[in-house]
Every structure is written in structure tokens, then in C-alpha cells.
């Protein structure tokens, strides 16, 4: 009675889920009819395949074909890689392993070429390992599971990494068990179970429990095995995972066969056969008929035993595990060889690109060196021209300076000559004046007055004319002297400025006295007053030297 109620409850839940799935499928199909863009159509088709995968593999295969054909008409993309992967997974469930590997290798090739995330690569390698495990090539299966683990551990997202790793540990346990590594198998099953519980992966947990039951069954611990198988079956029923339910049903049925409970075993096996038929899983159909053959053989029902044995052989021939294993190895080796060829071609292309890049770089380097050489040559030439120009300017400047020095020397000589001429002229006037003054003593009084008047006018006119002529020649030679003197010492009197001019010509007190008709004593006194105005208080400061710097 309790079993009947549970069956009704599960049937109701299954109906509710199927109704929800049908509603979602109808919605996706409606979207497909209005979609115009190819990539969007392919995505919707992939979603439809995922919906059908659980309960209608034939429909899933039809829509999978449509998605692949559509995506293959476009350039290779991540969507095509996922479509290949989904088709491979579908074919694994149906038991067509050789075809499954063909699609999985195409998927793996695209995932690796497109550089997609590590999760997809690890998942695809995991599915290839599953194929090897199904055809009993456990060594190859373990190799693929191990390389998939290495890739999966590089997945950055903690949740996704945990999900793929718990599946991989589960499969590593199965392959280790197949090889005969019992301790490794138990370790991986337990690790898969723990990781599945951590990341809430109930289906993986159910499969781990089932595998633990298989492990203990092989060890002869039937009660422990039955406990794990029963727990796995219960969880799978709750999850309504019809693709994996048969494996747990087979295990529970086998327990009841061993204990002579044939009626109970028959119910489990018939139910498992229904699920395998509905899901169209060749692998589970073969297993179901094998267990039913053994059951009816134990029961002595030879007619039914023969019927199921014939079906068992039929599905075994369809799967043809040994031949498939060889064909799968050949197919994978073909893909691996093509992969190596592509990698060799890429290396060759990379080598050629490096050579080309090196040649271009060398050409650029030569051009740069040539450009730098020409630039340096131009700079050197420009520097040489600049040096020559500078030397020419220096020569011209030197020549100009020499000319100026010659002109200055000539002017100085001319000025000196004029000064000497003025001195001589002044001496002559003084001599004439003295003689007139001597002669006037013997003259009449009126004549004496006239002579003195003439002497005075002669000397006055002589002084004024002499000074004008002196200043004219002096300014020609020392043009900026008076301007600089007036700027630095604006308080100087005209006579002090004249004295400065005489000192600039390095004239002695005697010469100045002769020109100015002043006594040497007066000239010395004038020089003393000039030193004070020029702030030359120290005896070590020479008046001639100072005036020469103005």
C-alpha cells in the first residue's frame, strides 16, 4: 500500500514537472518561429535540446541537428562548440559512443581554438573520458579525467569549479575501480560526495552513493552496498533523473535476486526497462535485458530468459564495445594527429611571422641607423658650417677690431698731435704775450694800455678756440666719455670735466698747465678736489687709472 501511494505521488510529481517543461517548450518554440537572427535561433534551439534531453532524446536529436546545421553555416563560434558538446552528451546517453566522440572532439577542438573558459574544456574532456569508461577502456578514461581535473582546477569561479570537479572525482573513482585501484576509487567516490554536498549537487551525490554501493558490492559487503544503492535510488527519484535511475534500480534488483526475492527484483527491473525504453538508452536497455535474463533464469522461466537474452545480445551487438573502443581510439588519434598538425602549422606560421617581423625590424633598424647617420652627418655638416661661419665672423670681428684699433690709434695719434700743436701754439702765444708785456714797459702809458688789452684778448681768444678744437678731436676718439662721466658724476663742474678729459689722455700737470694757462700748483689743487668728488680717498687709487675706466 505504501509503495502504491509513493508511486502515485511520484507519478503526480512527474506529471507536474512534465507539464511545466511542456509549457516552457511551447514558449521556446514560439520564440523560435519569430526569431530572425541566426545566432538567436541557434541559442533557442540549444535551449529546446536541453529541455528534451531529460525525457525525449529523439526530439532532442532532431533539434540538435537543426542547431548544428544552422551554426555550421555561420563562422565557427562558441555556440557551435556548445552544440557539438550537447550532441555528444546526447549520443553518450543513447549509447552511440563512436558518434559521440566525433562530436565531442569537434567541440573540444573549437573550445581550445576559441580560448573559451576552462570549465567548458574540462567538461568536454570529462565526457570523452565517460565514453572510454562505457567501452571498458578504463586506462584511457582515467587519462582524460585526470587531464580534465588539471584544467578544472584553473576555473576561477568557485561554484563552477566545484561543480565540474565533483563530477570528475566521481568518474575518476569509476575508472580507478575499473583498473583495480580500489583505494583510489573509494577515495574519489568519497571526495565527490563531499564536494557535491558542499556545492548542493544532489544528482552527483546520488551517483556517488550509487558508485559507493557498487564498490561495496564488489567487496562482498552486500548490506552496506544495498544501503548506499537504496539511498541513491531514493534521491534520484526525488530529482526525477530518469537517465540515471536505471543504474540504481539494477543494483537494488540485483540485491533482491541474490536474496531470492524475485518478485521485488522483477518490479524494479521492469520499471528500469520502462525508463530505458522511454529515454531510448541503448546502454541501459542492454543492462535491463541482461538482468531480466538472469532473473528469469533463476526463476526457471526459460522462455522469458531466452527472450531477454536475445534482446541483450541484440543491444550488445549494437553497442559492440570492443570494436567501438578501437574505432574510438582511432578517431581520437586522428583528431590528436590533426591537432598536432595544426599546432605544427601554427608554429611554422609563428616562425615565419617571427622571420618576417625580424626582417621588417632589421629593415627598420637599418633605416633608423641610416636616418641617424644622415642626421648626424647633417648635424656635423651644419656644425662645420657654423664653425666656419663663426671663424669667419671672428675673423671679420678681428679685422673690424684691428681696423677700429688702427683707427683709434690713428685718432689718438691725431689727437696727440693736435694737443701738441695746441701746446706749441699756446706756448707761442704766451711767448709773444710775454715779449709784448716786456716791451710795453718802455712805451708810453697810452700804448702800454693798448698792448695789455691786445695781450688779454689774444690769450682769451686763444683759450676759447683751443678748447673747442680740443673737445672736437677728443669726442671723435672717446665719444662716450662725457656721457658716462656725466651719468656717474653729475655734480662735476665744467673745469673738472675738462681736467678729467686731460687725465684721460694721460697728460701731465705741466702739459695741462701749459694748455690752461694755470700754474702747476693750481692744477694740483684741482686734481685734489677732483679726487674727493670721485671718492678716491686711498693713496693706492691712481687718478689716471680710475679715469681711464670711465
Short mmCIF file of C-alpha atoms in Angstrom, two decimals:
data_model
loop_
_atom_site.label_atom_id
_atom_site.label_comp_id
_atom_site.label_asym_id
_atom_site.label_seq_id
_atom_site.Cartn_x
_atom_site.Cartn_y
_atom_site.Cartn_z
CA UNK A 1 0.00 0.00 0.00
CA UNK A 2 2.75 2.44 0.96
CA UNK A 3 4.64 1.56 -2.23
CA UNK A 4 1.47 2.25 -4.27
CA UNK A 5 0.98 5.68 -2.61
CA UNK A 6 4.61 6.60 -3.27
CA UNK A 7 4.24 5.52 -6.88
CA UNK A 8 1.13 7.70 -7.28
CA UNK A 9 2.93 10.64 -5.66
CA UNK A 10 5.92 10.27 -7.96
CA UNK A 11 3.60 9.95 -10.96
CA UNK A 12 1.83 13.16 -9.95
CA UNK A 13 5.13 15.00 -9.47
CA UNK A 14 6.40 13.72 -12.79
CA UNK A 15 3.19 14.89 -14.47
CA UNK A 16 3.55 18.36 -12.87
CA UNK A 17 7.18 18.67 -13.96
CA UNK A 18 6.36 17.45 -17.47
CA UNK A 19 3.54 20.00 -17.66
CA UNK A 20 5.95 22.76 -16.64
CA UNK A 21 8.52 21.51 -19.17
CA UNK A 22 5.85 21.39 -21.90
CA UNK A 23 4.88 24.95 -21.12
CA UNK A 24 8.49 26.08 -21.35
CA UNK A 25 8.97 24.11 -24.58
CA UNK A 26 5.92 25.74 -26.11
CA UNK A 27 7.29 29.15 -25.16
CA UNK A 28 10.71 28.35 -26.70
CA UNK A 29 9.13 27.04 -29.90
CA UNK A 30 7.07 30.25 -30.17
CA UNK A 31 10.25 32.30 -29.78
CA UNK A 32 11.86 30.17 -32.49
CA UNK A 33 9.11 30.94 -35.00
CA UNK A 34 9.52 34.73 -34.64
CA UNK A 35 13.34 34.80 -34.35
CA UNK A 36 15.12 36.21 -37.43
CA UNK A 37 18.75 36.37 -36.40
CA UNK A 38 20.64 33.07 -36.90
CA UNK A 39 22.62 33.21 -33.66
CA UNK A 40 19.42 33.79 -31.67
CA UNK A 41 17.73 30.88 -33.45
CA UNK A 42 20.70 28.63 -32.60
CA UNK A 43 20.55 29.66 -28.93
CA UNK A 44 16.82 28.90 -28.76
CA UNK A 45 17.36 25.54 -30.46
CA UNK A 46 20.05 24.71 -27.87
CA UNK A 47 17.61 25.55 -25.06
CA UNK A 48 14.98 23.27 -26.64
CA UNK A 49 17.57 20.46 -26.84
CA UNK A 50 18.30 20.91 -23.11
CA UNK A 51 14.57 20.62 -22.30
CA UNK A 52 14.12 17.44 -24.36
CA UNK A 53 17.35 15.87 -23.11
CA UNK A 54 15.77 14.55 -19.90
CA UNK A 55 12.77 12.72 -21.35
CA UNK A 56 12.70 12.73 -25.16
CA UNK A 57 16.09 12.04 -26.70
CA UNK A 58 14.66 11.56 -30.20
CA UNK A 59 13.21 15.08 -30.22
CA UNK A 60 16.42 16.40 -28.65
CA UNK A 61 18.37 14.82 -31.52
CA UNK A 62 16.12 16.44 -34.17
CA UNK A 63 16.51 19.94 -32.72
CA UNK A 64 20.20 19.33 -32.12
CA UNK A 65 20.63 18.61 -35.86
CA UNK A 66 18.87 21.86 -36.72
CA UNK A 67 21.07 23.87 -34.34
CA UNK A 68 24.30 22.34 -35.68
CA UNK A 69 23.34 22.81 -39.35
CA UNK A 70 22.41 26.43 -38.69
CA UNK A 71 25.61 27.18 -36.74
CA UNK A 72 27.86 25.38 -39.25
CA UNK A 73 26.56 27.76 -41.94
CA UNK A 74 27.93 30.64 -39.89
CA UNK A 75 31.56 31.16 -38.91
CA UNK A 76 32.82 28.88 -36.07
CA UNK A 77 31.69 30.17 -32.69
CA UNK A 78 31.29 29.25 -29.05
CA UNK A 79 27.64 28.39 -29.80
CA UNK A 80 28.71 25.75 -32.33
CA UNK A 81 31.18 24.28 -29.80
CA UNK A 82 28.38 24.03 -27.22
CA UNK A 83 26.03 22.46 -29.81
CA UNK A 84 28.65 19.81 -30.64
CA UNK A 85 29.13 19.16 -26.90
CA UNK A 86 25.37 18.79 -26.30
CA UNK A 87 25.05 16.40 -29.25
CA UNK A 88 27.97 14.32 -27.94
CA UNK A 89 26.40 14.13 -24.48
CA UNK A 90 23.08 13.10 -26.02
CA UNK A 91 24.75 10.31 -28.01
CA UNK A 92 26.51 9.06 -24.86
CA UNK A 93 23.15 8.69 -23.13
CA UNK A 94 21.80 6.79 -26.13
CA UNK A 95 24.87 4.54 -26.24
CA UNK A 96 26.29 5.66 -29.62
CA UNK A 97 29.82 6.21 -28.37
CA UNK A 98 31.75 6.42 -31.63
CA UNK A 99 29.49 9.17 -32.95
CA UNK A 100 29.56 10.84 -29.52
CA UNK A 101 33.36 11.04 -29.58
CA UNK A 102 33.28 12.56 -33.07
CA UNK A 103 31.13 15.45 -31.85
CA UNK A 104 32.99 15.78 -28.54
CA UNK A 105 36.38 16.05 -30.29
CA UNK A 106 34.95 18.72 -32.63
CA UNK A 107 33.66 20.54 -29.56
CA UNK A 108 36.99 20.26 -27.73
CA UNK A 109 38.87 21.48 -30.79
CA UNK A 110 36.66 24.58 -31.06
CA UNK A 111 36.75 25.33 -27.31
CA UNK A 112 40.56 25.18 -27.30
CA UNK A 113 40.93 27.21 -30.51
CA UNK A 114 38.50 29.90 -29.35
CA UNK A 115 40.26 30.05 -25.97
CA UNK A 116 36.97 29.65 -24.12
CA UNK A 117 36.79 29.24 -20.35
CA UNK A 118 38.41 26.25 -18.71
CA UNK A 119 35.07 24.91 -17.47
CA UNK A 120 33.87 24.00 -20.97
CA UNK A 121 37.19 22.38 -21.88
CA UNK A 122 37.21 20.33 -18.67
CA UNK A 123 33.56 19.29 -19.16
CA UNK A 124 34.23 18.12 -22.72
CA UNK A 125 37.30 16.13 -21.69
CA UNK A 126 35.19 14.60 -18.91
CA UNK A 127 32.58 13.42 -21.44
CA UNK A 128 35.29 11.85 -23.64
CA UNK A 129 36.51 10.01 -20.54
CA UNK A 130 32.94 8.80 -19.93
CA UNK A 131 32.89 7.29 -23.43
CA UNK A 132 36.10 5.38 -22.74
CA UNK A 133 34.66 4.21 -19.43
CA UNK A 134 31.49 2.95 -21.13
CA UNK A 135 33.51 0.84 -23.58
CA UNK A 136 35.60 -0.51 -20.67
CA UNK A 137 38.84 1.27 -21.63
CA UNK A 138 39.45 2.46 -18.08
CA UNK A 139 43.10 3.45 -18.58
CA UNK A 140 42.21 5.93 -21.35
CA UNK A 141 39.21 7.11 -19.33
CA UNK A 142 41.43 7.81 -16.31
CA UNK A 143 43.87 9.76 -18.51
CA UNK A 144 41.09 12.03 -19.80
CA UNK A 145 39.55 12.50 -16.34
CA UNK A 146 42.98 13.40 -14.87
CA UNK A 147 43.76 16.00 -17.57
CA UNK A 148 40.23 17.38 -17.12
CA UNK A 149 40.89 17.79 -13.37
CA UNK A 150 44.06 19.79 -14.14
CA UNK A 151 42.04 22.09 -16.40
CA UNK A 152 39.08 22.32 -14.00
CA UNK A 153 41.32 23.43 -11.14
CA UNK A 154 42.10 26.56 -13.22
CA UNK A 155 38.41 27.62 -13.32
CA UNK A 156 38.25 30.93 -11.45
CA UNK A 157 34.63 30.81 -10.25
CA UNK A 158 34.46 28.72 -7.06
CA UNK A 159 30.94 27.38 -7.70
CA UNK A 160 31.61 26.28 -11.30
CA UNK A 161 34.97 24.78 -10.29
CA UNK A 162 33.29 22.79 -7.52
CA UNK A 163 30.53 21.51 -9.83
CA UNK A 164 32.88 20.19 -12.52
CA UNK A 165 35.38 18.79 -10.01
CA UNK A 166 32.80 16.72 -8.11
CA UNK A 167 31.71 15.14 -11.44
CA UNK A 168 35.33 14.47 -12.36
CA UNK A 169 36.16 12.88 -9.00
CA UNK A 170 33.09 10.66 -9.39
CA UNK A 171 34.29 9.48 -12.80
CA UNK A 172 37.89 9.13 -11.63
CA UNK A 173 36.58 6.81 -8.95
CA UNK A 174 34.78 4.67 -11.54
CA UNK A 175 37.84 4.43 -13.82
CA UNK A 176 40.11 3.65 -10.84
CA UNK A 177 37.69 0.91 -9.80
CA UNK A 178 37.76 -0.47 -13.35
CA UNK A 179 41.56 -0.54 -13.34
CA UNK A 180 41.59 -2.26 -9.96
CA UNK A 181 42.82 0.61 -7.82
CA UNK A 182 40.32 0.09 -5.02
CA UNK A 183 41.74 2.55 -2.53
CA UNK A 184 41.86 5.33 -5.14
CA UNK A 185 38.32 4.52 -6.22
CA UNK A 186 36.95 4.76 -2.66
CA UNK A 187 38.90 7.99 -2.08
CA UNK A 188 37.49 9.64 -5.22
CA UNK A 189 33.89 8.48 -4.54
CA UNK A 190 34.01 9.93 -1.03
CA UNK A 191 35.65 13.13 -2.28
CA UNK A 192 32.97 13.50 -5.00
CA UNK A 193 30.23 13.01 -2.39
CA UNK A 194 31.71 15.62 -0.02
CA UNK A 195 32.19 18.17 -2.79
CA UNK A 196 28.67 17.52 -4.13
CA UNK A 197 27.19 18.16 -0.67
CA UNK A 198 29.25 21.34 -0.33
CA UNK A 199 28.02 22.74 -3.66
CA UNK A 200 24.48 21.28 -3.38
CA UNK A 201 24.92 18.96 -6.38
CA UNK A 202 22.29 16.38 -5.44
CA UNK A 203 22.48 14.35 -8.65
CA UNK A 204 26.26 13.97 -8.33
CA UNK A 205 25.74 12.99 -4.70
CA UNK A 206 23.19 10.35 -5.82
CA UNK A 207 25.64 8.97 -8.40
CA UNK A 208 28.43 8.93 -5.81
CA UNK A 209 26.20 6.97 -3.42
CA UNK A 210 25.38 4.53 -6.22
CA UNK A 211 29.08 4.06 -7.06
CA UNK A 212 29.91 3.55 -3.39
CA UNK A 213 27.23 0.84 -3.36
CA UNK A 214 28.85 -0.80 -6.41
CA UNK A 215 32.23 -0.63 -4.68
CA UNK A 216 30.99 -2.38 -1.52
CA UNK A 217 29.05 -4.93 -3.59
CA UNK A 218 32.30 -5.97 -5.31
CA UNK A 219 33.91 -6.26 -1.89
CA UNK A 220 31.14 -8.67 -0.83
CA UNK A 221 29.62 -6.23 1.67
CA UNK A 222 26.10 -6.63 0.29
CA UNK A 223 24.22 -4.97 3.14
CA UNK A 224 26.45 -1.88 3.06
CA UNK A 225 26.10 -1.81 -0.71
CA UNK A 226 22.30 -2.12 -0.50
CA UNK A 227 22.19 0.80 1.94
CA UNK A 228 24.06 3.09 -0.49
CA UNK A 229 22.08 1.86 -3.52
CA UNK A 230 18.75 2.46 -1.78
CA UNK A 231 19.77 5.95 -0.69
CA UNK A 232 20.94 6.74 -4.24
CA UNK A 233 17.68 5.44 -5.75
CA UNK A 234 15.58 7.50 -3.34
CA UNK A 235 17.49 10.68 -4.17
CA UNK A 236 17.30 10.05 -7.93
CA UNK A 237 13.54 9.52 -7.67
CA UNK A 238 13.25 12.86 -5.84
CA UNK A 239 15.28 14.53 -8.58
CA UNK A 240 13.36 12.59 -11.26
CA UNK A 241 16.59 11.93 -13.14
CA UNK A 242 15.27 9.25 -15.46
CA UNK A 243 18.56 8.83 -17.33
CA UNK A 244 20.44 7.61 -14.25
CA UNK A 245 17.55 5.95 -12.35
CA UNK A 246 18.01 2.56 -14.09
CA UNK A 247 21.57 2.08 -12.79
CA UNK A 248 20.35 2.27 -9.17
CA UNK A 249 17.33 0.08 -9.94
CA UNK A 250 19.62 -2.58 -11.44
CA UNK A 251 21.74 -2.57 -8.25
CA UNK A 252 18.72 -2.82 -5.91
CA UNK A 253 17.17 -5.53 -8.12
CA UNK A 254 20.42 -7.50 -8.08
CA UNK A 255 20.39 -7.41 -4.25
CA UNK A 256 16.87 -8.88 -4.22
CA UNK A 257 17.84 -11.57 -6.80
CA UNK A 258 20.74 -12.64 -4.58
CA UNK A 259 18.32 -12.88 -1.65
CA UNK A 260 15.77 -14.84 -3.67
CA UNK A 261 13.23 -12.00 -3.67
CA UNK A 262 12.47 -12.39 -7.36
CA UNK A 263 9.09 -10.63 -7.43
CA UNK A 264 10.55 -7.44 -5.92
CA UNK A 265 13.55 -7.63 -8.28
CA UNK A 266 11.20 -8.10 -11.26
CA UNK A 267 9.28 -4.89 -10.40
CA UNK A 268 12.50 -2.86 -10.22
CA UNK A 269 13.81 -4.31 -13.47
CA UNK A 270 10.54 -3.77 -15.37
CA UNK A 271 10.46 -0.16 -14.14
CA UNK A 272 14.09 0.31 -15.16
CA UNK A 273 13.29 -1.16 -18.59
CA UNK A 274 10.42 1.34 -18.99
CA UNK A 275 12.74 4.27 -18.21
CA UNK A 276 15.45 2.93 -20.56
CA UNK A 277 12.89 2.48 -23.35
CA UNK A 278 11.39 5.94 -22.80
CA UNK A 279 14.82 7.51 -22.74
CA UNK A 280 15.99 5.33 -25.66
CA UNK A 281 19.24 4.49 -23.90
CA UNK A 282 20.84 1.52 -25.67
CA UNK A 283 23.27 1.06 -22.78
CA UNK A 284 20.51 0.86 -20.14
CA UNK A 285 18.34 -1.32 -22.43
CA UNK A 286 21.17 -3.83 -22.72
CA UNK A 287 21.71 -3.81 -18.93
CA UNK A 288 17.97 -4.20 -18.26
CA UNK A 289 17.66 -7.23 -20.57
CA UNK A 290 20.81 -8.78 -19.08
CA UNK A 291 19.42 -8.54 -15.52
CA UNK A 292 15.98 -9.78 -16.65
CA UNK A 293 17.67 -12.74 -18.38
CA UNK A 294 19.49 -13.60 -15.14
CA UNK A 295 16.29 -13.10 -13.09
CA UNK A 296 14.15 -15.38 -15.25
CA UNK A 297 16.96 -17.91 -15.48
CA UNK A 298 16.99 -18.05 -11.63
CA UNK A 299 13.22 -18.32 -11.63
CA UNK A 300 13.34 -21.19 -14.17
CA UNK A 301 11.26 -19.26 -16.73
CA UNK A 302 13.44 -20.27 -19.66
CA UNK A 303 11.14 -18.81 -22.32
CA UNK A 304 11.35 -15.29 -20.92
CA UNK A 305 15.02 -15.78 -20.11
CA UNK A 306 15.69 -16.63 -23.77
CA UNK A 307 13.61 -13.68 -24.95
CA UNK A 308 15.63 -11.22 -22.85
CA UNK A 309 18.91 -12.94 -23.70
CA UNK A 310 18.21 -12.43 -27.42
CA UNK A 311 17.46 -8.72 -26.79
CA UNK A 312 20.55 -8.45 -24.62
CA UNK A 313 22.71 -9.84 -27.47
CA UNK A 314 20.95 -7.54 -29.95
CA UNK A 315 21.81 -4.39 -27.94
CA UNK A 316 25.29 -5.72 -27.20
CA UNK A 317 25.92 -6.11 -30.91
CA UNK A 318 24.59 -2.59 -31.46
CA UNK A 319 26.98 -1.17 -28.91
CA UNK A 320 29.85 -3.53 -29.90
CA UNK A 321 32.05 -2.27 -27.10
CA UNK A 322 35.39 -3.80 -28.12
CA UNK A 323 35.15 -2.67 -31.74
CA UNK A 324 33.93 0.74 -30.65
CA UNK A 325 36.90 1.06 -28.34
CA UNK A 326 39.29 0.57 -31.25
CA UNK A 327 37.28 2.86 -33.52
CA UNK A 328 37.10 5.49 -30.78
CA UNK A 329 40.86 5.29 -30.24
CA UNK A 330 41.44 5.63 -33.98
CA UNK A 331 39.07 8.59 -34.16
CA UNK A 332 40.67 10.34 -31.20
CA UNK A 333 44.15 9.62 -32.56
CA UNK A 334 43.02 11.17 -35.84
CA UNK A 335 41.89 14.31 -34.02
CA UNK A 336 45.06 14.36 -31.92
CA UNK A 337 47.15 13.99 -35.08
CA UNK A 338 45.21 16.80 -36.76
CA UNK A 339 45.68 18.86 -33.61
CA UNK A 340 49.44 18.25 -33.72
CA UNK A 341 49.42 19.19 -37.41
CA UNK A 342 47.56 22.41 -36.63
CA UNK A 343 49.96 23.19 -33.82
CA UNK A 344 52.92 22.47 -36.13
CA UNK A 345 51.37 24.73 -38.77
CA UNK A 346 50.82 27.42 -36.15
CA UNK A 347 54.43 27.07 -35.00
CA UNK A 348 55.58 27.28 -38.62
CA UNK A 349 53.39 30.31 -39.19
CA UNK A 350 54.67 31.84 -35.95
CA UNK A 351 58.25 31.10 -37.09
CA UNK A 352 57.59 32.67 -40.49
CA UNK A 353 55.94 35.63 -38.79
CA UNK A 354 58.95 35.98 -36.49
CA UNK A 355 61.27 35.81 -39.50
CA UNK A 356 59.14 38.35 -41.34
CA UNK A 357 58.93 40.52 -38.23
CA UNK A 358 62.71 40.17 -37.81
CA UNK A 359 63.26 41.18 -41.42
CA UNK A 360 60.93 44.15 -41.05
CA UNK A 361 62.61 45.05 -37.77
CA UNK A 362 66.05 44.74 -39.37
CA UNK A 363 64.92 46.91 -42.28
CA UNK A 364 63.51 49.45 -39.86
CA UNK A 365 66.71 49.31 -37.84
CA UNK A 366 68.79 49.88 -40.98
CA UNK A 367 66.53 52.78 -41.95
CA UNK A 368 66.80 54.21 -38.45
CA UNK A 369 70.60 53.83 -38.49
CA UNK A 370 70.73 55.40 -41.96
CA UNK A 371 68.45 58.19 -40.82
CA UNK A 372 70.56 58.76 -37.69
CA UNK A 373 73.70 58.65 -39.83
CA UNK A 374 72.27 61.23 -42.24
CA UNK A 375 71.02 63.28 -39.32
CA UNK A 376 74.43 63.13 -37.65
CA UNK A 377 76.09 63.91 -40.96
CA UNK A 378 73.76 66.85 -41.43
CA UNK A 379 74.45 67.98 -37.87
CA UNK A 380 78.19 67.59 -38.42
CA UNK A 381 77.98 69.50 -41.67
CA UNK A 382 75.86 72.16 -40.01
CA UNK A 383 78.30 72.32 -37.09
CA UNK A 384 81.20 72.60 -39.54
CA UNK A 385 79.42 75.36 -41.42
CA UNK A 386 78.59 77.02 -38.13
CA UNK A 387 82.21 76.73 -37.05
CA UNK A 388 83.37 78.14 -40.37
CA UNK A 389 80.81 80.91 -40.12
CA UNK A 390 81.88 81.57 -36.54
CA UNK A 391 85.53 81.58 -37.59
CA UNK A 392 84.66 83.92 -40.45
CA UNK A 393 82.74 86.16 -38.08
CA UNK A 394 85.63 86.02 -35.64
CA UNK A 395 88.00 86.89 -38.45
CA UNK A 396 85.73 89.69 -39.57
CA UNK A 397 85.36 90.82 -35.99
CA UNK A 398 89.10 90.60 -35.51
CA UNK A 399 89.61 92.51 -38.70
CA UNK A 400 87.00 95.02 -37.62
CA UNK A 401 88.64 95.29 -34.20
CA UNK A 402 92.02 95.69 -35.83
CA UNK A 403 90.58 98.37 -38.06
CA UNK A 404 88.96 100.02 -35.07
CA UNK A 405 92.19 99.76 -33.12
CA UNK A 406 94.06 101.20 -36.06
CA UNK A 407 91.50 103.96 -36.37
CA UNK A 408 91.62 104.53 -32.62
CA UNK A 409 95.38 104.53 -32.69
CA UNK A 410 95.28 106.94 -35.59
CA UNK A 411 92.76 109.16 -33.79
CA UNK A 412 94.84 109.03 -30.63
CA UNK A 413 97.90 109.96 -32.61
CA UNK A 414 95.96 112.69 -34.35
CA UNK A 415 94.57 113.89 -31.01
CA UNK A 416 98.05 113.80 -29.50
CA UNK A 417 99.36 115.74 -32.50
CA UNK A 418 96.57 118.28 -32.10
CA UNK A 419 97.28 118.57 -28.40
CA UNK A 420 100.97 119.10 -29.16
CA UNK A 421 100.01 121.59 -31.78
CA UNK A 422 97.80 123.39 -29.25
CA UNK A 423 100.61 123.30 -26.73
CA UNK A 424 103.05 124.80 -29.24
CA UNK A 425 100.50 127.35 -30.31
CA UNK A 426 99.77 128.24 -26.72
CA UNK A 427 103.46 128.45 -25.92
CA UNK A 428 103.91 130.79 -28.90
CA UNK A 429 101.02 132.96 -27.71
CA UNK A 430 102.48 133.00 -24.22
CA UNK A 431 105.92 133.91 -25.54
CA UNK A 432 104.52 136.69 -27.70
CA UNK A 433 102.41 137.90 -24.79
CA UNK A 434 105.49 137.93 -22.51
CA UNK A 435 107.54 139.84 -25.06
CA UNK A 436 104.76 142.36 -25.58
CA UNK A 437 104.44 142.81 -21.84
CA UNK A 438 108.22 143.31 -21.57
CA UNK A 439 108.25 145.80 -24.44
CA UNK A 440 105.30 147.79 -23.18
CA UNK A 441 107.33 148.95 -20.20
CA UNK A 442 109.34 151.30 -22.46
CA UNK A 443 106.23 152.60 -24.18
CA UNK A 444 104.03 155.48 -23.35
CA UNK A 445 101.28 154.96 -20.92
CA UNK A 446 98.57 155.01 -23.57
CA UNK A 447 100.46 152.47 -25.62
CA UNK A 448 101.04 150.24 -22.61
CA UNK A 449 97.32 150.09 -22.01
CA UNK A 450 96.72 149.17 -25.61
CA UNK A 451 99.38 146.44 -25.51
CA UNK A 452 97.90 144.88 -22.36
CA UNK A 453 94.47 144.92 -23.99
CA UNK A 454 95.85 143.10 -27.03
CA UNK A 455 97.62 140.51 -24.88
CA UNK A 456 94.42 139.85 -22.90
CA UNK A 457 92.26 139.44 -25.99
CA UNK A 458 94.91 137.26 -27.63
CA UNK A 459 95.06 134.87 -24.72
CA UNK A 460 91.26 134.84 -24.21
CA UNK A 461 90.57 134.09 -27.85
CA UNK A 462 93.32 131.55 -27.87
CA UNK A 463 91.87 129.66 -24.86
CA UNK A 464 88.32 129.53 -26.25
CA UNK A 465 89.40 128.46 -29.72
CA UNK A 466 91.87 125.91 -28.35
CA UNK A 467 89.27 124.29 -26.08
CA UNK A 468 86.67 123.95 -28.86
CA UNK A 469 89.20 122.35 -31.13
CA UNK A 470 90.36 120.04 -28.32
CA UNK A 471 86.83 118.91 -27.45
CA UNK A 472 86.01 118.20 -31.08
CA UNK A 473 89.03 115.92 -31.53
CA UNK A 474 88.59 114.35 -28.06
CA UNK A 475 84.97 113.36 -28.69
CA UNK A 476 85.89 111.82 -32.03
CA UNK A 477 88.28 109.47 -30.23
CA UNK A 478 86.40 109.00 -26.92
CA UNK A 479 82.81 109.50 -28.00
CA UNK A 480 81.06 108.17 -24.89
CA UNK A 481 83.39 109.52 -22.28
CA UNK A 482 81.44 112.68 -21.38
CA UNK A 483 78.09 110.86 -21.33
CA UNK A 484 79.43 108.21 -18.96
CA UNK A 485 81.15 110.83 -16.80
CA UNK A 486 78.01 112.96 -16.53
CA UNK A 487 75.89 109.88 -15.75
CA UNK A 488 78.15 108.66 -12.94
CA UNK A 489 79.23 112.06 -11.56
CA UNK A 490 76.65 114.73 -12.49
CA UNK A 491 77.97 117.22 -9.87
CA UNK A 492 81.30 117.91 -11.66
CA UNK A 493 81.98 121.48 -12.86
CA UNK A 494 82.93 122.21 -16.50
CA UNK A 495 86.58 122.77 -15.50
CA UNK A 496 86.59 119.42 -13.59
CA UNK A 497 85.20 117.69 -16.66
CA UNK A 498 87.96 119.30 -18.75
CA UNK A 499 90.52 118.10 -16.23
CA UNK A 500 89.10 114.57 -16.50
CA UNK A 501 89.50 114.77 -20.27
CA UNK A 502 93.15 115.79 -19.94
CA UNK A 503 93.71 112.96 -17.45
CA UNK A 504 92.05 110.50 -19.86
CA UNK A 505 94.76 111.47 -22.37
CA UNK A 506 97.35 110.75 -19.65
CA UNK A 507 98.60 114.39 -19.79
CA UNK A 508 100.98 115.57 -17.08
CA UNK A 509 100.38 118.52 -14.76
CA UNK A 510 102.88 120.55 -16.79
CA UNK A 511 101.05 119.87 -20.06
CA UNK A 512 97.69 120.72 -18.51
CA UNK A 513 99.18 123.88 -17.05
CA UNK A 514 100.53 124.92 -20.45
CA UNK A 515 97.17 124.44 -22.17
CA UNK A 516 95.01 126.04 -19.47
CA UNK A 517 97.41 128.94 -18.63
CA UNK A 518 97.21 127.85 -14.99
CA UNK A 519 100.11 127.26 -12.66
CA UNK A 520 101.13 123.70 -11.84
CA UNK A 521 100.13 124.35 -8.24
CA UNK A 522 96.60 125.28 -9.32
CA UNK A 523 96.41 122.14 -11.41
CA UNK A 524 97.50 120.00 -8.44
CA UNK A 525 94.88 121.64 -6.26
CA UNK A 526 92.22 121.00 -8.93
CA UNK A 527 93.29 117.32 -9.09
CA UNK A 528 92.97 117.05 -5.30
CA UNK A 529 89.43 118.43 -5.34
CA UNK A 530 88.56 116.08 -8.24
CA UNK A 531 89.77 113.01 -6.27
CA UNK A 532 87.45 113.94 -3.41
CA UNK A 533 84.46 114.29 -5.75
CA UNK A 534 85.33 110.96 -7.32
CA UNK A 535 85.58 109.38 -3.82
CA UNK A 536 89.22 108.41 -4.33
CA UNK A 537 90.40 108.69 -0.74
CA UNK A 538 93.08 106.00 -0.68
CA UNK A 539 96.65 106.73 -1.74
CA UNK A 540 96.77 103.39 -3.62
CA UNK A 541 93.99 104.53 -6.02
CA UNK A 542 95.57 106.15 -9.04
CA UNK A 543 93.59 109.01 -10.61
CA UNK A 544 94.83 108.28 -14.16
CA UNK A 545 93.82 104.60 -13.91
CA UNK A 546 90.41 105.43 -12.49
CA UNK A 547 89.56 107.99 -15.18
CA UNK A 548 90.67 105.53 -17.87
CA UNK A 549 87.92 103.09 -16.71
CA UNK A 550 85.11 105.61 -17.11
#
